[in-house]
mmCIF file of C-alpha atoms in Angstrom:
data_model
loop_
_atom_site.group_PDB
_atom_site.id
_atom_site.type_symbol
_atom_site.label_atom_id
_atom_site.label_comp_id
_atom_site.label_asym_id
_atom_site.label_seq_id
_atom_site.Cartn_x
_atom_site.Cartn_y
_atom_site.Cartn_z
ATOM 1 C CA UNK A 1 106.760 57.200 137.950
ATOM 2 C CA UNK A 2 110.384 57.225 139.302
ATOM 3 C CA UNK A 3 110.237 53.122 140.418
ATOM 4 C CA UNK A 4 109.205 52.718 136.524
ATOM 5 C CA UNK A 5 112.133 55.232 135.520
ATOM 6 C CA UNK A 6 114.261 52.972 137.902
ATOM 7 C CA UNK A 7 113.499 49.856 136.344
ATOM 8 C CA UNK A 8 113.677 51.040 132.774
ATOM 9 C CA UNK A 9 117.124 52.535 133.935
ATOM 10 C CA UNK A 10 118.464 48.961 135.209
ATOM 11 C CA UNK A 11 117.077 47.284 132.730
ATOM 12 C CA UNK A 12 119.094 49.524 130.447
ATOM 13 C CA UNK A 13 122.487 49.196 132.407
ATOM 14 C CA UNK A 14 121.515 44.999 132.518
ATOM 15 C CA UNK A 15 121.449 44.710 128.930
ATOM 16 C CA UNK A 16 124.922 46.915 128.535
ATOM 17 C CA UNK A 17 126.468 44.464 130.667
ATOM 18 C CA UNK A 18 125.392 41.226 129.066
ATOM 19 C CA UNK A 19 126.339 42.961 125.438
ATOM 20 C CA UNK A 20 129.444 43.929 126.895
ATOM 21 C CA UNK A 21 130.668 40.543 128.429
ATOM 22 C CA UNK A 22 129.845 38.750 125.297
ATOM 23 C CA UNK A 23 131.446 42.042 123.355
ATOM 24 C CA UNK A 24 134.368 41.607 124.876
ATOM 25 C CA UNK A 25 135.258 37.658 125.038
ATOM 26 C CA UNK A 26 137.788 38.060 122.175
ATOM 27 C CA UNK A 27 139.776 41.115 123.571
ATOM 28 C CA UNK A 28 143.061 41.382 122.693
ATOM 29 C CA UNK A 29 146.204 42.940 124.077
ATOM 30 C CA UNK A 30 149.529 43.831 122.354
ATOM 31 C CA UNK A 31 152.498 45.436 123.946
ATOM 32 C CA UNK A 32 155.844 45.850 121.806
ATOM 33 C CA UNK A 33 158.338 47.355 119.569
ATOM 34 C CA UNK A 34 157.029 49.635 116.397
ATOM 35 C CA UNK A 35 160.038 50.536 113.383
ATOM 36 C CA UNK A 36 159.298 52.340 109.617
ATOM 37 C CA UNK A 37 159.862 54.528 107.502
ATOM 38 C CA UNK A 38 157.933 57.934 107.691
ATOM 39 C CA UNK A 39 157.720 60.698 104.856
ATOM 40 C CA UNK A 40 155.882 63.904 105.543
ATOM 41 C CA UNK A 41 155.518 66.563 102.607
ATOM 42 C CA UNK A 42 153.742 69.881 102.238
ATOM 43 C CA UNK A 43 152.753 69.963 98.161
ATOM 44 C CA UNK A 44 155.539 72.373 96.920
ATOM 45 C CA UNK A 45 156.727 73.841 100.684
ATOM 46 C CA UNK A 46 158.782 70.941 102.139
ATOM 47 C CA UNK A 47 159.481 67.243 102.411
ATOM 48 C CA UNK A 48 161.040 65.388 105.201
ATOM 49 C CA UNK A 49 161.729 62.072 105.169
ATOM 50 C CA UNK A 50 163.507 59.401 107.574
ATOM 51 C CA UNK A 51 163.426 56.304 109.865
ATOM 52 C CA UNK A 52 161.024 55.543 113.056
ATOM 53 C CA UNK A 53 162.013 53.493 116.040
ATOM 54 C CA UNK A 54 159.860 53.243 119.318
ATOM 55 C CA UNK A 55 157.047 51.132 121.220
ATOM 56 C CA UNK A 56 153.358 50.958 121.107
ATOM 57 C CA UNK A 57 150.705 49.187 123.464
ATOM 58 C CA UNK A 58 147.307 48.614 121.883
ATOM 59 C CA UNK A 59 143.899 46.337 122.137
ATOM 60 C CA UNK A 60 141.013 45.684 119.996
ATOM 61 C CA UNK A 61 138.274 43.582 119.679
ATOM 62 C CA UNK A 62 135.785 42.539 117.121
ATOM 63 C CA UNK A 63 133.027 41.003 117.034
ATOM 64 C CA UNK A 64 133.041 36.666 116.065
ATOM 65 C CA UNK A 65 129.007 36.043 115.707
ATOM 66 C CA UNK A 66 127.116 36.647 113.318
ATOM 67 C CA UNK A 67 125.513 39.576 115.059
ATOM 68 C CA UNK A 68 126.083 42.759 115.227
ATOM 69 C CA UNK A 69 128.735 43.795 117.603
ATOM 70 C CA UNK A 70 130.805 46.413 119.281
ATOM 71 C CA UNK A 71 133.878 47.101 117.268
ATOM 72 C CA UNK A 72 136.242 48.702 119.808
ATOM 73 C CA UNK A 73 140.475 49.808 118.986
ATOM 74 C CA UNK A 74 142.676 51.684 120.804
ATOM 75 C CA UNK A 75 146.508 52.292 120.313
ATOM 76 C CA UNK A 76 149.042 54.522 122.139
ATOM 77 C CA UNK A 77 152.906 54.873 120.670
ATOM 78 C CA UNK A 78 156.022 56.762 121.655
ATOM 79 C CA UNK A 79 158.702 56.991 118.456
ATOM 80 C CA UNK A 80 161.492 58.762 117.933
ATOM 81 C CA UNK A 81 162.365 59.690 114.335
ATOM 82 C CA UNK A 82 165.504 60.526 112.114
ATOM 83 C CA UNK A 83 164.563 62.693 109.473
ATOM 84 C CA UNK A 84 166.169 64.585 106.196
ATOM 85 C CA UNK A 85 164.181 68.266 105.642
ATOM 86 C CA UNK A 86 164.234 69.813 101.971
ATOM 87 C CA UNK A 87 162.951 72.691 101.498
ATOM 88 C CA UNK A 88 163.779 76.431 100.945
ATOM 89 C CA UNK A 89 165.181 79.592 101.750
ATOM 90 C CA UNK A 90 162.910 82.201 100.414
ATOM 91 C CA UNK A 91 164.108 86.250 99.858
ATOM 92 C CA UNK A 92 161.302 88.785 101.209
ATOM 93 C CA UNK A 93 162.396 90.988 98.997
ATOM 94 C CA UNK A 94 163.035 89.256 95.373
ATOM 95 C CA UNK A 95 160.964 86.296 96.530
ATOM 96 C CA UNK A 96 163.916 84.331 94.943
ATOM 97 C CA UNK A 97 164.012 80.503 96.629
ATOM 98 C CA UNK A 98 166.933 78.646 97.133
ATOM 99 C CA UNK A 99 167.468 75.234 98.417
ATOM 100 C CA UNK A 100 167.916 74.311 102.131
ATOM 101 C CA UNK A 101 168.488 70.758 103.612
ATOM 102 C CA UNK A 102 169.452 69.397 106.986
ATOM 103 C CA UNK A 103 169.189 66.388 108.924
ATOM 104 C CA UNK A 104 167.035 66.689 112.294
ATOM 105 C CA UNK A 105 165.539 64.169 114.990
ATOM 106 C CA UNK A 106 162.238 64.437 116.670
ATOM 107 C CA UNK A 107 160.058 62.827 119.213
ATOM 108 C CA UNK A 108 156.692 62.410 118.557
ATOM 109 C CA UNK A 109 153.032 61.160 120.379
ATOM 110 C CA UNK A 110 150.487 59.609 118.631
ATOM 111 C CA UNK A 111 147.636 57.798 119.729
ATOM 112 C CA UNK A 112 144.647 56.219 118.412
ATOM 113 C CA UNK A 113 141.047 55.369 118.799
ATOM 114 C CA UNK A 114 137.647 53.421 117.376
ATOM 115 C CA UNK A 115 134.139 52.386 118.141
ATOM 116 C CA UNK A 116 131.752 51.414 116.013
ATOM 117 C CA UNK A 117 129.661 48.583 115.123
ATOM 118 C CA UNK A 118 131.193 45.315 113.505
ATOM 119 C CA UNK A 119 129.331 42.681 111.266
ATOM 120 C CA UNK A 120 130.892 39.160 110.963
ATOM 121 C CA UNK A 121 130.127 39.435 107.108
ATOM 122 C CA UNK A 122 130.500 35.826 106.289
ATOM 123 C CA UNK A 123 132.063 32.583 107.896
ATOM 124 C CA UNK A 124 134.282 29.747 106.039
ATOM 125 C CA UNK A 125 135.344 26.800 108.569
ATOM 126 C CA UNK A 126 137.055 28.699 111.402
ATOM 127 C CA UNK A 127 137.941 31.928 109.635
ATOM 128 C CA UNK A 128 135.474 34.919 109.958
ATOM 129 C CA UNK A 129 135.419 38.073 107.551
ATOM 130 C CA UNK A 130 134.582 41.582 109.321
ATOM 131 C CA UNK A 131 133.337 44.451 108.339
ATOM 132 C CA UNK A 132 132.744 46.970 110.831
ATOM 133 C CA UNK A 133 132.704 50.873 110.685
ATOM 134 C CA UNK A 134 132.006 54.046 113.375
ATOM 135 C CA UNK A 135 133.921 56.933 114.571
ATOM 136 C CA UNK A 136 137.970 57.533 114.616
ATOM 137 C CA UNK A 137 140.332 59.365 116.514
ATOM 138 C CA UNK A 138 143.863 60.246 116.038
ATOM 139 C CA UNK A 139 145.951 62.493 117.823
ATOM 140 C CA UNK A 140 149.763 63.267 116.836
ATOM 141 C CA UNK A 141 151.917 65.589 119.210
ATOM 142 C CA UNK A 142 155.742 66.398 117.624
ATOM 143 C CA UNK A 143 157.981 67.433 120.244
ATOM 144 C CA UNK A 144 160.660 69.307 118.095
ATOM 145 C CA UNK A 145 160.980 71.864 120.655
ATOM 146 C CA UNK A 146 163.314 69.709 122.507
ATOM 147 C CA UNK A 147 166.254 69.381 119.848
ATOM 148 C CA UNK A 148 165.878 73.140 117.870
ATOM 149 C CA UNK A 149 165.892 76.558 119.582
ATOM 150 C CA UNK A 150 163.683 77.576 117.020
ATOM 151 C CA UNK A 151 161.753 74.481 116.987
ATOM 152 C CA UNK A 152 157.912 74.412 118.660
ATOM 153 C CA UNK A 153 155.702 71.334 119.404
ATOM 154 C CA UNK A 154 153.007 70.767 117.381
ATOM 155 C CA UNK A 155 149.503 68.523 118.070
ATOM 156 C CA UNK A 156 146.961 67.465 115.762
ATOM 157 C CA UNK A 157 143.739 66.256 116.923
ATOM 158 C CA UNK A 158 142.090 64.681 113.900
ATOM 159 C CA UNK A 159 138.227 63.110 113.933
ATOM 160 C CA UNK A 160 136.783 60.588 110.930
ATOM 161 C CA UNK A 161 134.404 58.563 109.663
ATOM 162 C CA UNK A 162 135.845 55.014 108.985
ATOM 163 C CA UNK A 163 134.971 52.021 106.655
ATOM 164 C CA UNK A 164 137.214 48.701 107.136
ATOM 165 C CA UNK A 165 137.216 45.097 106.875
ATOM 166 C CA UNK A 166 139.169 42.331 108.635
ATOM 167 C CA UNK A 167 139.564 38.696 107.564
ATOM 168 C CA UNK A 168 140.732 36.686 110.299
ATOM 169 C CA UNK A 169 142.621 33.249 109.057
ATOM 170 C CA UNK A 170 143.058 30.984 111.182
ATOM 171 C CA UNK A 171 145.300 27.486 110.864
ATOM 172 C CA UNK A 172 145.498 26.082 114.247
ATOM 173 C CA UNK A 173 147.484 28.026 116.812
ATOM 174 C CA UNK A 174 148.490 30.557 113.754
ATOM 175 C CA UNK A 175 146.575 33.410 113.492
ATOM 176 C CA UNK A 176 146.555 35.728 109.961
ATOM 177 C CA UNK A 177 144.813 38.778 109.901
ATOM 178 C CA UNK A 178 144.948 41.368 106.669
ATOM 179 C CA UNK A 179 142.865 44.255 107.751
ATOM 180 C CA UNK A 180 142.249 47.216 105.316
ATOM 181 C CA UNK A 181 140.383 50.793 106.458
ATOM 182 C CA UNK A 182 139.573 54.194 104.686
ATOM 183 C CA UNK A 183 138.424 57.171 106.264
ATOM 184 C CA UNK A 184 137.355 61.241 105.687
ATOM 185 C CA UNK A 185 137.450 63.349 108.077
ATOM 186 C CA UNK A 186 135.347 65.387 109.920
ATOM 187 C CA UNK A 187 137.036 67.915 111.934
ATOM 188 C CA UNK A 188 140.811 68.539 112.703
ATOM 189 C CA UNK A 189 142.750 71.071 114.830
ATOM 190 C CA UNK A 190 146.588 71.499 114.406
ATOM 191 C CA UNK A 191 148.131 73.559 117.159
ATOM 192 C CA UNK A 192 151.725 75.331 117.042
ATOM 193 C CA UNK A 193 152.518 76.184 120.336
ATOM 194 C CA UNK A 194 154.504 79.094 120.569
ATOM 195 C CA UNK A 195 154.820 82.677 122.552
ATOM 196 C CA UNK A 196 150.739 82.540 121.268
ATOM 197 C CA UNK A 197 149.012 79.395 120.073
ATOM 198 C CA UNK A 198 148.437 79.209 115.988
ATOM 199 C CA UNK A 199 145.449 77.455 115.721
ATOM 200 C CA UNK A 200 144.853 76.124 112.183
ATOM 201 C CA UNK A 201 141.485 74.183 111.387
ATOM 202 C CA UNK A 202 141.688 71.321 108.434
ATOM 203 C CA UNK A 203 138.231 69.975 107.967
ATOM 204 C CA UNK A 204 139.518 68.611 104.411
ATOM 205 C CA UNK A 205 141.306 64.641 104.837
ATOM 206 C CA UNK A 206 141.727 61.211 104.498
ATOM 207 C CA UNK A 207 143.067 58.193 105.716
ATOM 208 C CA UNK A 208 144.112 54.929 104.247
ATOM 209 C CA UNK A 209 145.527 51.680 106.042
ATOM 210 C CA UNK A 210 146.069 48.009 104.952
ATOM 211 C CA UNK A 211 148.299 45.845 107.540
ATOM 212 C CA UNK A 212 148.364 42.388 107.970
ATOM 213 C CA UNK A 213 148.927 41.065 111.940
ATOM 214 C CA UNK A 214 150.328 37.265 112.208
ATOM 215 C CA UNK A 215 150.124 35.531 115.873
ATOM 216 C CA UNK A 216 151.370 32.400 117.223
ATOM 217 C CA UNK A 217 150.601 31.998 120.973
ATOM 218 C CA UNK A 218 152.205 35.260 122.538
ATOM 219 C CA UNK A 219 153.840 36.126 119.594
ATOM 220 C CA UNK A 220 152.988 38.872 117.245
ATOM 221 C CA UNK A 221 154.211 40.691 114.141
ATOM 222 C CA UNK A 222 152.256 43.085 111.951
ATOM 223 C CA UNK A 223 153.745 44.932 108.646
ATOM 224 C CA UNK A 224 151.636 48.140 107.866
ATOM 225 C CA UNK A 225 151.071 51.014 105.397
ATOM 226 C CA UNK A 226 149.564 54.167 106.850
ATOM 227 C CA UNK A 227 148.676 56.965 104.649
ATOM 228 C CA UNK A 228 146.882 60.766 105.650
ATOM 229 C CA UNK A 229 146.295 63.916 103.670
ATOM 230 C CA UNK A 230 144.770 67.100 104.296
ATOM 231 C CA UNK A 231 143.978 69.859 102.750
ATOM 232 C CA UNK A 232 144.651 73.720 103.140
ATOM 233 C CA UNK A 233 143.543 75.109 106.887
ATOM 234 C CA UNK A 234 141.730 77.729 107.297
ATOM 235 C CA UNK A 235 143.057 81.042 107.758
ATOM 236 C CA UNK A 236 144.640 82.036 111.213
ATOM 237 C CA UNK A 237 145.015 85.689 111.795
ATOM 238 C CA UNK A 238 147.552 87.205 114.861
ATOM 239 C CA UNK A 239 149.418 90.626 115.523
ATOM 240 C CA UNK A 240 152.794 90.626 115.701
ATOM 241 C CA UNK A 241 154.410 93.838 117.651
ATOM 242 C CA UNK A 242 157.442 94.741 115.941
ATOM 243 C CA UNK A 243 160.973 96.518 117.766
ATOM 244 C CA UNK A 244 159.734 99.728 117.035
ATOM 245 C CA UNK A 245 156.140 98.861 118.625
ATOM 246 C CA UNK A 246 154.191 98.508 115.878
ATOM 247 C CA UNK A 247 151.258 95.652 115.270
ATOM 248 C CA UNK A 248 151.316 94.308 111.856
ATOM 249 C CA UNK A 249 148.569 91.694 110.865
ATOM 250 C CA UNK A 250 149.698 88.071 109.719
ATOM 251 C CA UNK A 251 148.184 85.585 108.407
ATOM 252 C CA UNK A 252 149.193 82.043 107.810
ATOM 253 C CA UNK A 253 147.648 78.788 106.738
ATOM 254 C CA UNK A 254 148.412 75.232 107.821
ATOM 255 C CA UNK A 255 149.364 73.755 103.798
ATOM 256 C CA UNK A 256 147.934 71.101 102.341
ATOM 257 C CA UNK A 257 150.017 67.738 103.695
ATOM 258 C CA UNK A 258 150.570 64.485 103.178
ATOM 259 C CA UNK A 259 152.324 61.305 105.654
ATOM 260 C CA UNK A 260 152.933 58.141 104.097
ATOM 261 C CA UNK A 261 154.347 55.840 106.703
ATOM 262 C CA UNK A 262 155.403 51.994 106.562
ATOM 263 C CA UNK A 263 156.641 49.700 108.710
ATOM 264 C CA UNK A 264 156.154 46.869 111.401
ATOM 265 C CA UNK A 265 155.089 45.480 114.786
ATOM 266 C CA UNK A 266 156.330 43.138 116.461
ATOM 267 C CA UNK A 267 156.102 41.832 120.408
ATOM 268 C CA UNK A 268 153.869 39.713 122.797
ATOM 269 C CA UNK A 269 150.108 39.288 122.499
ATOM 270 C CA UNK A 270 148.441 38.716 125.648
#
């Protein structure tokens, strides 16, 4: 029984590997420069808006035959944005709102991550059209602790189910590629680190993203549109111990939110 188990369990590992070598024939590598525009708004709480500058290192592959294949993506960028925050003051007592604004800068993590199967839908000449779909992550991490005393850092690890589609154009050593993916989510933890983490659960989202990547040899530029929104978090209860030593119960909710972000690419493919 365990030399059958054996041979069953190389036979296994053999196939990965020849899937895998022909899976991966067409990766890609792309180090360089990413600059936008970013807006982030919490329905009728805040809105701040401003300009992005930093670099991001990514690869990807999908699959060229007309077989099924491994769709695999996986990005990693470092910006540092300029931002306007509106918003406003709001009286405890008369619950009377006025209007606040101030200009800020913040550093900020993000990284992403897919796998999933890829179909090359159809073929015309050398061009191929993708479709592919699978399992998402995202992960963004604000660092506005380190420009605001009262500032705190804030990650969001967000999971979803994609759908996308590539069409890869090819005219000689030029390379066009429009690529266009939706997605829901399926689970997604914000955490505000402070003197106690707030842990706030959005289960509630969406994704939309259309960008379209141009390459010539080592060269590569991509313009893109990048859209999320969640909805309301659960509720998050904590004590707070006042002065006098009392423990009041508070409860907050991460609001519903939406990012719109656009902007560009650019740097070496290798």
């Amino acid at each position: 029984m365990r030399k059958r188990g054996s041979s069953v369990k190389k036979f296994i590992f053999l196939s990965f590997i020849l899937f895998a070598t022909d899976a991966f024939a067409d990766t890609n590598f792309y180090l360089g420069g990413t600059f936008g525009h970013h807006t982030y708004k919490e329905t009728i709480y805040m809105e701040q808006s401003g300009y992005l500058a930093g670099g991001i290192a990514k690869f990807q592959h999908y699959g060229t035959s007309r077989e099924a294949n491994l769709y695999l993506f996986a990005s990693a960028d470092y910006a540092r944005k300029n931002y306007t925050y509106k918003g406003s003051l709001t009286n405890i007592l008369t619950d009377a709102k006025t209007p606040y604004q101030f200009k800020g800068a913040q550093n900020n993590y993000g990284a992403d991550a897919q796998i999933g199967p890829a179909f090359n839908f159809r073929e015309i000449g050398d061009d191929s059209w993708v479709l592919f779909t699978g399992a998402s992550y995202r992960r963004f991490e604000d660092l506005n602790d380190l420009y605001s005393p009262y500032g705190y850092r804030r990650i969001r690890n967000s999971f979803f189910w994609t759908l996308g589609t590539k069409y890869i154009w090819k005219i000689g050593n030029h390379i066009i590629t429009p690529s266009l993916m939706s997605g829901t989510s399926v689970y997604s933890k914000n955490v505000s680190k402070r003197d106690v983490d707030v842990i706030h659960r959005q289960k509630a989202g969406s994704l939309f993203e259309l960008s379209v990547s141009y390459e010539y040899w080592f060269f590569w530029i991509e313009p893109y549109f990048k859209y999320q929104h969640f909805d309301n978090s659960k509720k998050f209860t904590e004590m707070i111990t006042l002065f006098n030593g009392m423990q009041i119960e508070n409860v907050t909710i991460e609001p519903a939110n939406t990012t719109r972000e656009i902007g560009f690419n650019i740097g070496i493919r290798f």
